[in-house]
Amino acid sequence: MAATAALRRSSDYGSADTECGEPCETGEPVPLNEVDLLAKMEQLNKSNEEDSRSVASKKTGSSGSRKGAREQTHTPEEDEEDLWSVWGELILNWEVEVKKRPNHIKELVKKGIPQHFRMIAWQNLSNASVSSVHDLYSDYMRQTSVYEKVIQRDIPRTYPELDFFKDGERGQSLLFNVIKAYSVHDKEVGYCQGSAFIVGLLLLQMPEEEAFAVLVSLMENYRLRELYKPTMTDLGLCMFQLECLVQDQMPDLYTHFNNMGFDTSMYASSWFLTLFTTTMPLDIANRIMDCFLVEGMDYIFCISIAILQQARIELLRLDMEGMLKYFQREVRERYENDADLLFAVANQVQLNAKRMKRLEKDYLAKRTKEQEEAVELRKKEGTFHYFCDAAVVRRLQAVRKAHVSVGKICSYTYSYTISYLDRFTDTFMHGDEK
């Protein structure tokens, strides 16, 4: 079973005498012990069976009355027990459930995966638990990468506020290992700074080998690899699509951004490159990753639209500097104590698949045209430089023969260049009209 395999590989992530708990404020990874987790699952399953037998032995009317009373007096602790029970059974029967009730799993995930189960759930949702890249990790560790110096430079900038990633702590070495391994694994992408924050988020949930496997899956199956390619074509596409969505759904905000010269990439590029890990508090970033694993890149659009919808009135009153400050600081502060509102709005955002596909075709056509125009411009510039250089050479040769004065050389070359530049500019600007 994928879940059992994930548990077995991760059984050393934490100590046997440490209980599972909520993530600590310092950002330390939550220790998870296999024996404790399985024991908890068994206890809850046994409790559920006893409850079922008890209910079945009572009369229908009495049972319904008691059930109604029990539902009305649920405590947070009982709700947590119920959630543990649901997720415990889901993880233990993952292969069956994911085929039988994929939509049910998606709805559960969008409500938030319990912290105790994230390590296993993320591996299962991304299919990293059955990936063969686990076997490659140790080999990559023995190899060198051309990006090692750049990675070392960027690591101190990754979650500097968390104790786990402070200088000298184990988190920094794990971060280096996973990022370096991927740069060896995928030489075309190599290393992109935004990926460090995603790797850090994974390492707060699971050991490095498992984090590497999930990272590979995110890159290959969730569009991240296309975002991180040197050309960053897919990032440009995402910015174009988001801009068009804003124009469709919030035309007044779109106009305001345009009037201020506030390009979409100025506030949203980091949202897509880091999956909001640099924008949101850790608990919200975890929930966004939960949903990203079942919805893909579409969910990043949904969160983006939700943020803009709720900030629209305030943004319309701000200038360029004010908007930059808002996106850099105030977005995080706004949702620190109101995460449920963000996800409630995001889950209501509807993306039209046909519209998104049409925007993709429009963007790629526009990009192709711009590339062709750039090539043509370089050709014309090359022709211009060729004629200028050739003219200078010919004139210098003539000068040597005729012993023309230096003053005349400079005067002639200058006037010739200006004359040619005028003709070149006129041809370039109006050639298509003639």
Steps between C-alpha positions, in 0.01 A plus 500: 500500500619850419402630843681221680808550285501870573468432872779245495742730317418783739499308828827657609368855458475588866563314823288229659453703817364806318126531454342631186370852538422820325789678326700703746545873458869462417417309185656171614376200299234308687645168621295203386547153641366206301409288801314783672313590182392145423403445864287812488332379182429159654355662811270721296391214273423285804305785656301546180415131486379504861288807432348331194410185695355708782283703265383191312381337827265786588159586367486724198315785670719502805810471284397795289426709808832421663688560177339840460592596855856380454541703178375813675750465787812419298813648656806609300682197641226269368510670160875444490450134590249467216744662259775267615270204443405609148857571395635191674268274302571695181878464531482129587272432200647756264525289182135398522364840605689703240348288222157466655438851637744753350255789535442414865875514559520834321230649722670368814833647392349842425370513856859462619712192565567439872860594576580148623413351159659753266827312459322190367216682325730725296703201385186309403325792329810577292566129431849551640448204735529260205760698302826339394698821563549390861769265371687783325532736794808349667679491164423868438643581843838364391507717188591867471283775355601819321238680710647415841641848570176671398296261713726561801458875453120481493442253784533759782223700329256208521266517801755698705236553770472125572740341749522183290664696215725732698878497452658181625170316534422170330236654276756690294701188416182310408388790284833502319489123445154493342551807279840378384359153426233651279751717315691181417179315410372770262786679330273711276326665794793471740416734786246781537491702821125470549526122529693530828188613686296210367775255598510660845125451539538132410788451743284629783275201437725211393858368469725620221467198269121521512516878451714445190250251357209739557701786345564295185129424475407868546744596227393238249127468567392841633656745248773623735772380267360718221489798737865454594647446154752772403259649243224520766242483221243339727541770763426760233194298400373491860546876533311558174215269603470660844498849347218397266305343789529826693381689191200265470399490867624834641521748209533802730801345673650404163466862383652628825801268464548617140474868591761452772730298274465216751587187303359164610848355545579767761271337753415152370820343365611388847154354565547255215875439536478420873135387530440780753763369743666843510168684532292306752553371855619141523163347589333666201786401268448139611129516419573654161736210430224258607267645238772543237563125511139426399421803281836585345596846377134598468484533877777761501281703265204451737697621802633795297151605391370458857771731636431764235123482546526559874762775460337671201342800677817574694728459197292746298595771751875427493778630279791292371697517824195421709411195290854365521492535877160334518609192306833475680370527857130551550377193312679279751370695798144499370470122490705401804183481708246450222625215283157339468366808320777481240432134423123546503527771233765312299286186494218702343715634215408334171752475217372439149726231352422604142572864580833408663596288198407780261712744700789257480472486120479879481806541718709248308401660169590843634832371633584332168428823312720699740782250459476520121505880515803487729683274254414732213619800700831331573541426130439864409735617773760257370458636148532854631824421686634312198448794265639748754809288559549437129462868419756598762747239373462613140543863597809429708651315208430796276645735759826309515537536127401862475658614828182680598518700820368359826244778525344405169490131601306576816266739323427258217451196723268691733285644219485163322393320818228754580373487142488120500335489843227734375435279198509182713258643756262619230505160330453314828212718619313538169624217281189287550277788395664544161 
